[in-house]
Short mmCIF file of N, CA and C in Angstrom, two decimals:
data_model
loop_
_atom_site.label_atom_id
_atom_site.label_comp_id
_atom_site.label_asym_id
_atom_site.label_seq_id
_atom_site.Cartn_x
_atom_site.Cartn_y
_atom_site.Cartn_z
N UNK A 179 -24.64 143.26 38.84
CA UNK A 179 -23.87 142.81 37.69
C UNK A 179 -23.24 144.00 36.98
N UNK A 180 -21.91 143.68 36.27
CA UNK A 180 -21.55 144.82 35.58
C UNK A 180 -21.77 144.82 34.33
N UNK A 181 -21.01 145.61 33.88
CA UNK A 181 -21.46 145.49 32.13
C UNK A 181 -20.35 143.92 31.73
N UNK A 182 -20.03 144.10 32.28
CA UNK A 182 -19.01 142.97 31.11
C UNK A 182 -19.30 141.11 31.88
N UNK A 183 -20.60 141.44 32.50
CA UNK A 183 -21.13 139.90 32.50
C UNK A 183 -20.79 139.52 34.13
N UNK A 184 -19.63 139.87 34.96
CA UNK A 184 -19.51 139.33 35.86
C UNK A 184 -19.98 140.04 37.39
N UNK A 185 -19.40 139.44 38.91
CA UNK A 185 -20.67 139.99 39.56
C UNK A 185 -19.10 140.69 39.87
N UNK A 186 -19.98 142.02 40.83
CA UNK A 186 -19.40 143.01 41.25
C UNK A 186 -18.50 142.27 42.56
N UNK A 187 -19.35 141.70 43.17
CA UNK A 187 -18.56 141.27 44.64
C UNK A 187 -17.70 140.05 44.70
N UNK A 188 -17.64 139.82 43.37
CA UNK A 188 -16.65 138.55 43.07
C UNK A 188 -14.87 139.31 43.54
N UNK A 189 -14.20 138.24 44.12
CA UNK A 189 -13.36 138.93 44.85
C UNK A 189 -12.10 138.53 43.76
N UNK A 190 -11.44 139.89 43.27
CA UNK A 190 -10.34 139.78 42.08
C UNK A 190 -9.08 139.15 43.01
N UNK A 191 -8.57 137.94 42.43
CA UNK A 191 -7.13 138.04 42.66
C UNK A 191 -5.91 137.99 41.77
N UNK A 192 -4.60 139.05 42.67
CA UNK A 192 -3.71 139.23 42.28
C UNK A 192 -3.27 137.98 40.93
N UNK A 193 -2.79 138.41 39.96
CA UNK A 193 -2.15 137.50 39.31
C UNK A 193 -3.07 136.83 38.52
N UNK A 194 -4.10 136.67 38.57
CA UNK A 194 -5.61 135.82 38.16
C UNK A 194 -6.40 136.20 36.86
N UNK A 195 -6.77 135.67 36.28
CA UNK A 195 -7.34 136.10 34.95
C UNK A 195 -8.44 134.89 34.67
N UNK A 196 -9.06 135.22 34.12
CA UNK A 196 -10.64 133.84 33.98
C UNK A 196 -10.70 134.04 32.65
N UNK A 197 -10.68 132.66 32.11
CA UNK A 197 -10.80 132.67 30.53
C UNK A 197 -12.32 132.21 30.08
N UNK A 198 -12.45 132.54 28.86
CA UNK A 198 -13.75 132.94 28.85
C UNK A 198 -14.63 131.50 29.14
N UNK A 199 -14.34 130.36 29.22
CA UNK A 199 -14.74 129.05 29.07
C UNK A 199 -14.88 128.70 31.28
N UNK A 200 -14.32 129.85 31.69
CA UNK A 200 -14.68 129.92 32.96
C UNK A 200 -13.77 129.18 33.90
N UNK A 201 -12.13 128.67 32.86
CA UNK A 201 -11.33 127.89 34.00
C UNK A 201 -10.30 129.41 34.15
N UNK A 202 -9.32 129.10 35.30
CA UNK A 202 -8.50 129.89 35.83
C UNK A 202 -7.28 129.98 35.46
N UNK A 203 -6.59 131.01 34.87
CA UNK A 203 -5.32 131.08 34.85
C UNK A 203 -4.22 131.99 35.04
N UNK A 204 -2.87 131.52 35.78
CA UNK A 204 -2.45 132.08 36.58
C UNK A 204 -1.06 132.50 35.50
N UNK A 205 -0.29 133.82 35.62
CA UNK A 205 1.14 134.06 35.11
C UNK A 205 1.72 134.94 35.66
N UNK A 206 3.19 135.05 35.33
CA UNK A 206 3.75 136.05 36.24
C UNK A 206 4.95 136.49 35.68
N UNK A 207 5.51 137.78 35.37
CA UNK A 207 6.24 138.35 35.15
C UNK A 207 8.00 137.66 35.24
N UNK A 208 8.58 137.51 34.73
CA UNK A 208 9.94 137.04 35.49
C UNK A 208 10.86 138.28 35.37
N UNK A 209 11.13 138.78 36.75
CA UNK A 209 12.04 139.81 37.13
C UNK A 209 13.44 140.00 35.76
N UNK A 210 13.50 140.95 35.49
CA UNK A 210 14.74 141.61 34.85
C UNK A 210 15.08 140.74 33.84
N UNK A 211 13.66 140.75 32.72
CA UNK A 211 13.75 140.04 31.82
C UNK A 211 11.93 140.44 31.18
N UNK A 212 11.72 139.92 29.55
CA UNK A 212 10.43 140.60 29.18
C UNK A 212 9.25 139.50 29.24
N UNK A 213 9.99 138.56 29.62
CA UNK A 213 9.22 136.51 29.61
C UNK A 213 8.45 136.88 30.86
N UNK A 214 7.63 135.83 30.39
CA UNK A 214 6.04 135.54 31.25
C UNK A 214 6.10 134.04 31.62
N UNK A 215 6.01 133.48 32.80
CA UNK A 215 5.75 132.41 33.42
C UNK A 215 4.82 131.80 33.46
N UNK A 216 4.25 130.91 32.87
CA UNK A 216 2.76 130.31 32.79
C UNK A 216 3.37 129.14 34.29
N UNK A 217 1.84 129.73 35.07
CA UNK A 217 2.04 129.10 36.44
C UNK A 217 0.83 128.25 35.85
N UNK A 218 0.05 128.07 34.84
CA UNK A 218 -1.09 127.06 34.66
C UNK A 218 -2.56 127.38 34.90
N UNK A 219 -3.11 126.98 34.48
CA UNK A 219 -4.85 126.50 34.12
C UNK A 219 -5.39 125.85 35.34
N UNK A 220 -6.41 126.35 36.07
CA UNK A 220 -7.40 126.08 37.25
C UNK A 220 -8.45 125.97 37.11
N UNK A 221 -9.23 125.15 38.23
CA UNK A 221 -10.69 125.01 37.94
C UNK A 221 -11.32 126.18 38.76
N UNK A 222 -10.23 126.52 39.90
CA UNK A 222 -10.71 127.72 40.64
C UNK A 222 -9.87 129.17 41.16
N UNK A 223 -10.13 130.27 41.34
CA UNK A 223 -9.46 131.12 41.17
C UNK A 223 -8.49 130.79 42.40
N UNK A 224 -8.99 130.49 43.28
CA UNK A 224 -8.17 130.14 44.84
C UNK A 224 -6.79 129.27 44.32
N UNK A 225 -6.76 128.25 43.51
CA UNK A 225 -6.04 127.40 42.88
C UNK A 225 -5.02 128.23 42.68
N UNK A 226 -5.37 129.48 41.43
CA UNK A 226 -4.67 129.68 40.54
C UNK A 226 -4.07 131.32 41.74
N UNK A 227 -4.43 131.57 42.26
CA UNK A 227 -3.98 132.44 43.65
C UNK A 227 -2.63 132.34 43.93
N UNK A 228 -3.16 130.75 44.98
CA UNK A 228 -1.76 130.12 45.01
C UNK A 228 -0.71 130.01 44.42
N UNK A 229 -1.16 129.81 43.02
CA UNK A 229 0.07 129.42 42.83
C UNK A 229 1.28 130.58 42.13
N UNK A 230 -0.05 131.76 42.35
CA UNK A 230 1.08 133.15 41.61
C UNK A 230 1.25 133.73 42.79
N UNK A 231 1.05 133.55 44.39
CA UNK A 231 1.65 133.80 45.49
C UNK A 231 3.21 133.02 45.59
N UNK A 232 3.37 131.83 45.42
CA UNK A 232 4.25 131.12 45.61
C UNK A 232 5.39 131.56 44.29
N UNK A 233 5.23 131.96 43.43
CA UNK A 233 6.03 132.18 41.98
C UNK A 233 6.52 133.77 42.50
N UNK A 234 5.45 134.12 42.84
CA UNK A 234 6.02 136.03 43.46
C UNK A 234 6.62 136.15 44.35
N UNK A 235 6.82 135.22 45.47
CA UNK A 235 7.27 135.22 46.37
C UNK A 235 9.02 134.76 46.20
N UNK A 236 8.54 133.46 45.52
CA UNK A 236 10.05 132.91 45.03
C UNK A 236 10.95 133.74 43.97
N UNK A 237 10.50 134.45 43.24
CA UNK A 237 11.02 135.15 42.31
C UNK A 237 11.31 136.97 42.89
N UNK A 238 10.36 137.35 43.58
CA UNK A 238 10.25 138.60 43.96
C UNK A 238 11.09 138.64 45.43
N UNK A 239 10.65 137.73 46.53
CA UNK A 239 11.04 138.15 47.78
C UNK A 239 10.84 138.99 48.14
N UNK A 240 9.31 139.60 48.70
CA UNK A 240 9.12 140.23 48.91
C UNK A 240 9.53 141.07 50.58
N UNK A 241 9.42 142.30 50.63
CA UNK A 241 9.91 142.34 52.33
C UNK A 241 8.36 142.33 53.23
N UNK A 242 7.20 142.41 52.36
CA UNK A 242 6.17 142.62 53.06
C UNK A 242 5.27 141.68 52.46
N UNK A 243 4.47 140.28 53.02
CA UNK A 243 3.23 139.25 52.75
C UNK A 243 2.22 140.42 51.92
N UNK A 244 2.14 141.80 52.06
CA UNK A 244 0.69 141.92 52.04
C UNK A 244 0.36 142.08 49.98
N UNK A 245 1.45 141.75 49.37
CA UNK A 245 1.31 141.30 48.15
C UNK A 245 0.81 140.71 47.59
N UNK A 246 0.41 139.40 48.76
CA UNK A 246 0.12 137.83 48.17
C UNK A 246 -1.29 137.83 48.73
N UNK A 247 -2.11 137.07 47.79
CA UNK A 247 -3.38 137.19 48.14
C UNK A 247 -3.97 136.22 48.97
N UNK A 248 -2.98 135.04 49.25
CA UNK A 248 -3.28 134.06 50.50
C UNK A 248 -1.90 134.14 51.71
N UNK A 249 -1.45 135.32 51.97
CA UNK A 249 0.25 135.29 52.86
C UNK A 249 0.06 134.00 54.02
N UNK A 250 -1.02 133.36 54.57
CA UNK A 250 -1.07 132.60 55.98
C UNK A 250 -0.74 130.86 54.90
N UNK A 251 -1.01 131.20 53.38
CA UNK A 251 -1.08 129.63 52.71
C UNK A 251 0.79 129.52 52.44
N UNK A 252 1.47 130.82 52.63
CA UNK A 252 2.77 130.38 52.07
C UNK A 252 3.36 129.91 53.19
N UNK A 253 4.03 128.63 52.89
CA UNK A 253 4.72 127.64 53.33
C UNK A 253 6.52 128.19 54.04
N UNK A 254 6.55 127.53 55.27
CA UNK A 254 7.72 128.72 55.55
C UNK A 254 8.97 128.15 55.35
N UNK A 255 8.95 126.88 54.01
CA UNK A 255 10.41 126.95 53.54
C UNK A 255 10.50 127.20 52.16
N UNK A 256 9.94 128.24 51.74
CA UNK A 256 9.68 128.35 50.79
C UNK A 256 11.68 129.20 49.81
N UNK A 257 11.75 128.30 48.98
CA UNK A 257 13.05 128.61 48.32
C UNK A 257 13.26 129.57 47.40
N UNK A 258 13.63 130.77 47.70
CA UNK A 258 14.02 132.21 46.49
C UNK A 258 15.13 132.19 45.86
N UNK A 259 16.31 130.70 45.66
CA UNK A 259 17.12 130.73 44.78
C UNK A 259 16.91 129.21 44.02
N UNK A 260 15.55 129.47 43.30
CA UNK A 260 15.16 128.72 42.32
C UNK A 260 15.42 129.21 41.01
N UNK A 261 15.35 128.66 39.95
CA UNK A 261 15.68 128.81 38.84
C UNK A 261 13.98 128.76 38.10
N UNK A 262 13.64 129.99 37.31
CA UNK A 262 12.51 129.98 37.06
C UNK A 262 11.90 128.73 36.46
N UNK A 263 12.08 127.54 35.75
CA UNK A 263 11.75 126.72 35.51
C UNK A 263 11.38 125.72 36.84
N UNK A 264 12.01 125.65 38.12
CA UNK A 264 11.84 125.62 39.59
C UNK A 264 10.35 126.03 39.95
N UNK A 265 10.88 127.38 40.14
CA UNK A 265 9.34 128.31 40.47
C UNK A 265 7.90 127.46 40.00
N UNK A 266 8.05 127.85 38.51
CA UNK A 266 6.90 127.02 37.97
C UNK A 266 6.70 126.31 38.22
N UNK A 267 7.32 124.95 38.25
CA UNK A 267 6.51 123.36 38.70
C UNK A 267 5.61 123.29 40.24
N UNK A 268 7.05 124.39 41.22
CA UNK A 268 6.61 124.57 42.36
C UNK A 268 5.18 125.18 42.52
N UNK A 269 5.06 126.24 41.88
CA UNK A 269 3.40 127.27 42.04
C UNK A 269 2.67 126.12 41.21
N UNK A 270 3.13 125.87 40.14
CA UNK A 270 1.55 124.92 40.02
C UNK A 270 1.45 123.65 40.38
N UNK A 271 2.33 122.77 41.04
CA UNK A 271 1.96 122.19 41.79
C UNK A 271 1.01 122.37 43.00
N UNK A 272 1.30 123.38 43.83
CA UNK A 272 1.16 124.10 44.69
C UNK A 272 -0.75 124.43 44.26
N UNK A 273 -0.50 125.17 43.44
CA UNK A 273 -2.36 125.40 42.58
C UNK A 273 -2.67 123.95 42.43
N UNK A 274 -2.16 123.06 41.94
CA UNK A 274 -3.07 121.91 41.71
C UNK A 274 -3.20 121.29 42.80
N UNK A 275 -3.02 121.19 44.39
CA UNK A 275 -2.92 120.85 45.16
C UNK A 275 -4.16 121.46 46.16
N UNK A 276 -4.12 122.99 45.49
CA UNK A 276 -5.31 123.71 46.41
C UNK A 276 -6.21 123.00 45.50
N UNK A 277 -6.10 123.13 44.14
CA UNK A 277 -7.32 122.98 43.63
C UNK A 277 -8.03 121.75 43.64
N UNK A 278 -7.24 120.99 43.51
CA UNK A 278 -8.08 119.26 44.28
C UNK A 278 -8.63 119.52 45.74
N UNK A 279 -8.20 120.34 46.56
CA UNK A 279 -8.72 120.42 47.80
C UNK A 279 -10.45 121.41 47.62
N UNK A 280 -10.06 122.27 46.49
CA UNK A 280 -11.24 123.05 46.70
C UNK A 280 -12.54 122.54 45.84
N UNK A 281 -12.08 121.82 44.76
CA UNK A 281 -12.86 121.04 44.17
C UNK A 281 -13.77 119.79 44.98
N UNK A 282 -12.91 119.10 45.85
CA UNK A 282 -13.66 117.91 46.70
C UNK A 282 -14.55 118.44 47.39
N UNK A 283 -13.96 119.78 48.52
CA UNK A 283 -14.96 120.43 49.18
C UNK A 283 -16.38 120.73 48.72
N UNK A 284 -16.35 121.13 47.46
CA UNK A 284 -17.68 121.98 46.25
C UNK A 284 -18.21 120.78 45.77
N UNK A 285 -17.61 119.37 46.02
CA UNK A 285 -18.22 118.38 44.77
C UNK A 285 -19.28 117.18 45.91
N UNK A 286 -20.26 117.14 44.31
CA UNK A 286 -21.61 116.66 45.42
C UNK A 286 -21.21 115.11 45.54
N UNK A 287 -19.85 114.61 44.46
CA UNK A 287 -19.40 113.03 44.88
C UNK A 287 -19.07 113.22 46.57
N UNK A 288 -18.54 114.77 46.56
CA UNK A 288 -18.08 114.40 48.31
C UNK A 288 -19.01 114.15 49.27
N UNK A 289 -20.52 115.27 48.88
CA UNK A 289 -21.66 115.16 49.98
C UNK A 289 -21.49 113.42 49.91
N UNK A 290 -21.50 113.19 48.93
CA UNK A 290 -22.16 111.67 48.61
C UNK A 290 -20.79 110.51 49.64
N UNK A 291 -20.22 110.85 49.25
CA UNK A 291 -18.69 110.42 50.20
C UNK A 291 -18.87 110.45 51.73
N UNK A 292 -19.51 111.63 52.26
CA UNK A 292 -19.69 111.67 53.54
C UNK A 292 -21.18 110.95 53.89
N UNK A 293 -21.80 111.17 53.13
CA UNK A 293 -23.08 110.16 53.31
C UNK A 293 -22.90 108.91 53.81
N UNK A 294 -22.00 108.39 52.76
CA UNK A 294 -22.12 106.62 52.93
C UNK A 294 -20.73 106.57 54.01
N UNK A 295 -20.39 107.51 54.74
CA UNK A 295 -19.71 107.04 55.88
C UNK A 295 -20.00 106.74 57.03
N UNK A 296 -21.35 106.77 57.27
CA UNK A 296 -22.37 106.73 57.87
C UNK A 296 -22.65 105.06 58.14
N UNK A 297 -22.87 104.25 56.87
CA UNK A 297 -23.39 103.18 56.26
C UNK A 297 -22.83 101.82 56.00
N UNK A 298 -20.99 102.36 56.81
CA UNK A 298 -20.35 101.59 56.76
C UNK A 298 -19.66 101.31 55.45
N UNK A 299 -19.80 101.75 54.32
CA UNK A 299 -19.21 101.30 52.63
C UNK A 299 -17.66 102.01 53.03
N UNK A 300 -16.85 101.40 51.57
CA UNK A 300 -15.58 101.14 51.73
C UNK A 300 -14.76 102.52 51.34
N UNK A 301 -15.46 103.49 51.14
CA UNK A 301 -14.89 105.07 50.67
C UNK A 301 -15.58 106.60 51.60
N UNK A 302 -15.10 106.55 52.40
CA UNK A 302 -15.63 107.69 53.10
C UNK A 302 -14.36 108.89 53.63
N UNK A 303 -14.63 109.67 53.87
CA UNK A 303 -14.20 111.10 54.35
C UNK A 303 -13.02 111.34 54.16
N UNK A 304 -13.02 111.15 52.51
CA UNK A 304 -11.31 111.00 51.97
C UNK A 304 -10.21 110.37 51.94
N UNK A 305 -11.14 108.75 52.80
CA UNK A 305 -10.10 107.85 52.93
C UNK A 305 -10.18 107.01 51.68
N UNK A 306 -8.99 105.87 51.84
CA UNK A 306 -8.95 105.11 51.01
C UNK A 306 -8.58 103.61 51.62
N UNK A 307 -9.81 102.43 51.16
CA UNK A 307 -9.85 101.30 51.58
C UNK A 307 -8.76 100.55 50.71
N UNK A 308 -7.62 99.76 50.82
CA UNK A 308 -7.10 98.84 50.45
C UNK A 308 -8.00 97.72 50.39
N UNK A 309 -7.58 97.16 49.19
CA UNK A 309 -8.50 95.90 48.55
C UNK A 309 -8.83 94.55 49.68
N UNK A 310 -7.73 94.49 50.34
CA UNK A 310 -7.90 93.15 51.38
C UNK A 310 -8.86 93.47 52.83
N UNK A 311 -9.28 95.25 53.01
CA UNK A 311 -9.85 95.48 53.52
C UNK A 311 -9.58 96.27 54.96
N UNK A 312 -8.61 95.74 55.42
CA UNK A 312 -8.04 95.31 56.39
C UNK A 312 -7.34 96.58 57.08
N UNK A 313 -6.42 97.53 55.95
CA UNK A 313 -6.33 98.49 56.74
C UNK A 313 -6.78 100.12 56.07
N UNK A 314 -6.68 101.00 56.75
CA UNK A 314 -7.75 102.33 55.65
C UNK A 314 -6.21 103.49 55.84
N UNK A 315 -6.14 103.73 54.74
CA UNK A 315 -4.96 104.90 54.43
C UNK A 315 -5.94 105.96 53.90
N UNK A 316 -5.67 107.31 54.87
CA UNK A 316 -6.41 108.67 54.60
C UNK A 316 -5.56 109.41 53.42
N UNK A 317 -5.88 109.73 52.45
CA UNK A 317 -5.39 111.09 51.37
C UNK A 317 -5.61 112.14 52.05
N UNK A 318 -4.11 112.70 52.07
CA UNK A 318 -4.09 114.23 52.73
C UNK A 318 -2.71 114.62 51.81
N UNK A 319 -3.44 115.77 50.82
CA UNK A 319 -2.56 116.92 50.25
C UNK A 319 -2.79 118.07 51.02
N UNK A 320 -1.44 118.45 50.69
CA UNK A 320 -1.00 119.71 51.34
C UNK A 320 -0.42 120.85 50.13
N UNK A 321 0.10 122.00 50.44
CA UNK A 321 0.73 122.77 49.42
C UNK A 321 2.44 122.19 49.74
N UNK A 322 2.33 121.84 50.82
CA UNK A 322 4.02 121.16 51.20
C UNK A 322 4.49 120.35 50.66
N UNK A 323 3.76 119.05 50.36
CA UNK A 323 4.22 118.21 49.68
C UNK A 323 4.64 118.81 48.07
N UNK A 324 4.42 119.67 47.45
CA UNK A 324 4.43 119.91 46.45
C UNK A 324 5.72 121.13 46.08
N UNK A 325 6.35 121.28 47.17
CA UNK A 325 7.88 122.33 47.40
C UNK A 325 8.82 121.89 47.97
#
């Protein structure tokens, strides 16, 4: 542990800041100008990663990935003549998209989700039962849908 409460091997990312209440939040500079981009509030740092990879990328263009702290999560149509109000919706969409993904993974409703798929009940492995029964539509987010 260090002095200032947190662990040493906790892995910092770019763009990332943890407020003291322990949610995530992400901002970012806007090029040739003194304004700050609020890319938004996360439950996890991975979330809030994302979504200042996708804002740096779109705003910066970079010539080299090794900036971004997830380069294999950016999406390869990703648009660099957005208008910063663009950017934003895009990165935190983008974060709220990881972050529902990383949240289900960590959450014990999910152990509990995969349990009763077992058991035959009407909610299992991220699907979703329509009321008449009859047919099962899977939930699948992506960071794509969200650019």
């Amino acid at each position: 542990m260090s002095a200032d409460g947190s662990s040493a091997d906790q892995r910092k990312y770019k763009g990332v800041r943890r407020r003291r209440w322990g949610k995530w939040v992400s901002e970012i500079r806007v090029p040739g100008t003194e304004g700050r981009l609020w890319l938004g509030l996360y439950s996890t740092p991975e979330a809030a990663a994302v979504a200042h990879d996708i804002a740096f990328y779109c705003l910066r263009r970079p010539s080299s990935l090794t900036a971004l702290n997830f380069p294999s999560m950016l999406p390869p149509h990703v648009n660099s003549n957005m208008s910063p109000k663009s950017v934003q919706k895009a990165a935190s969409d983008a974060g709220m998209a990881v972050d529902v993904q990383m949240i289900m993974v960590d959450s014990p409703m999910n152990d509990e989700i995969k349990a009763n798929t077992n058991d035959g009940s009407s909610c299992g492995g991220g699907s979703w039962e329509r009321s008449e029964g009859r047919e099962t539509e899977t939930l699948s987010i992506s960071i794509e849908d969200y650019l």
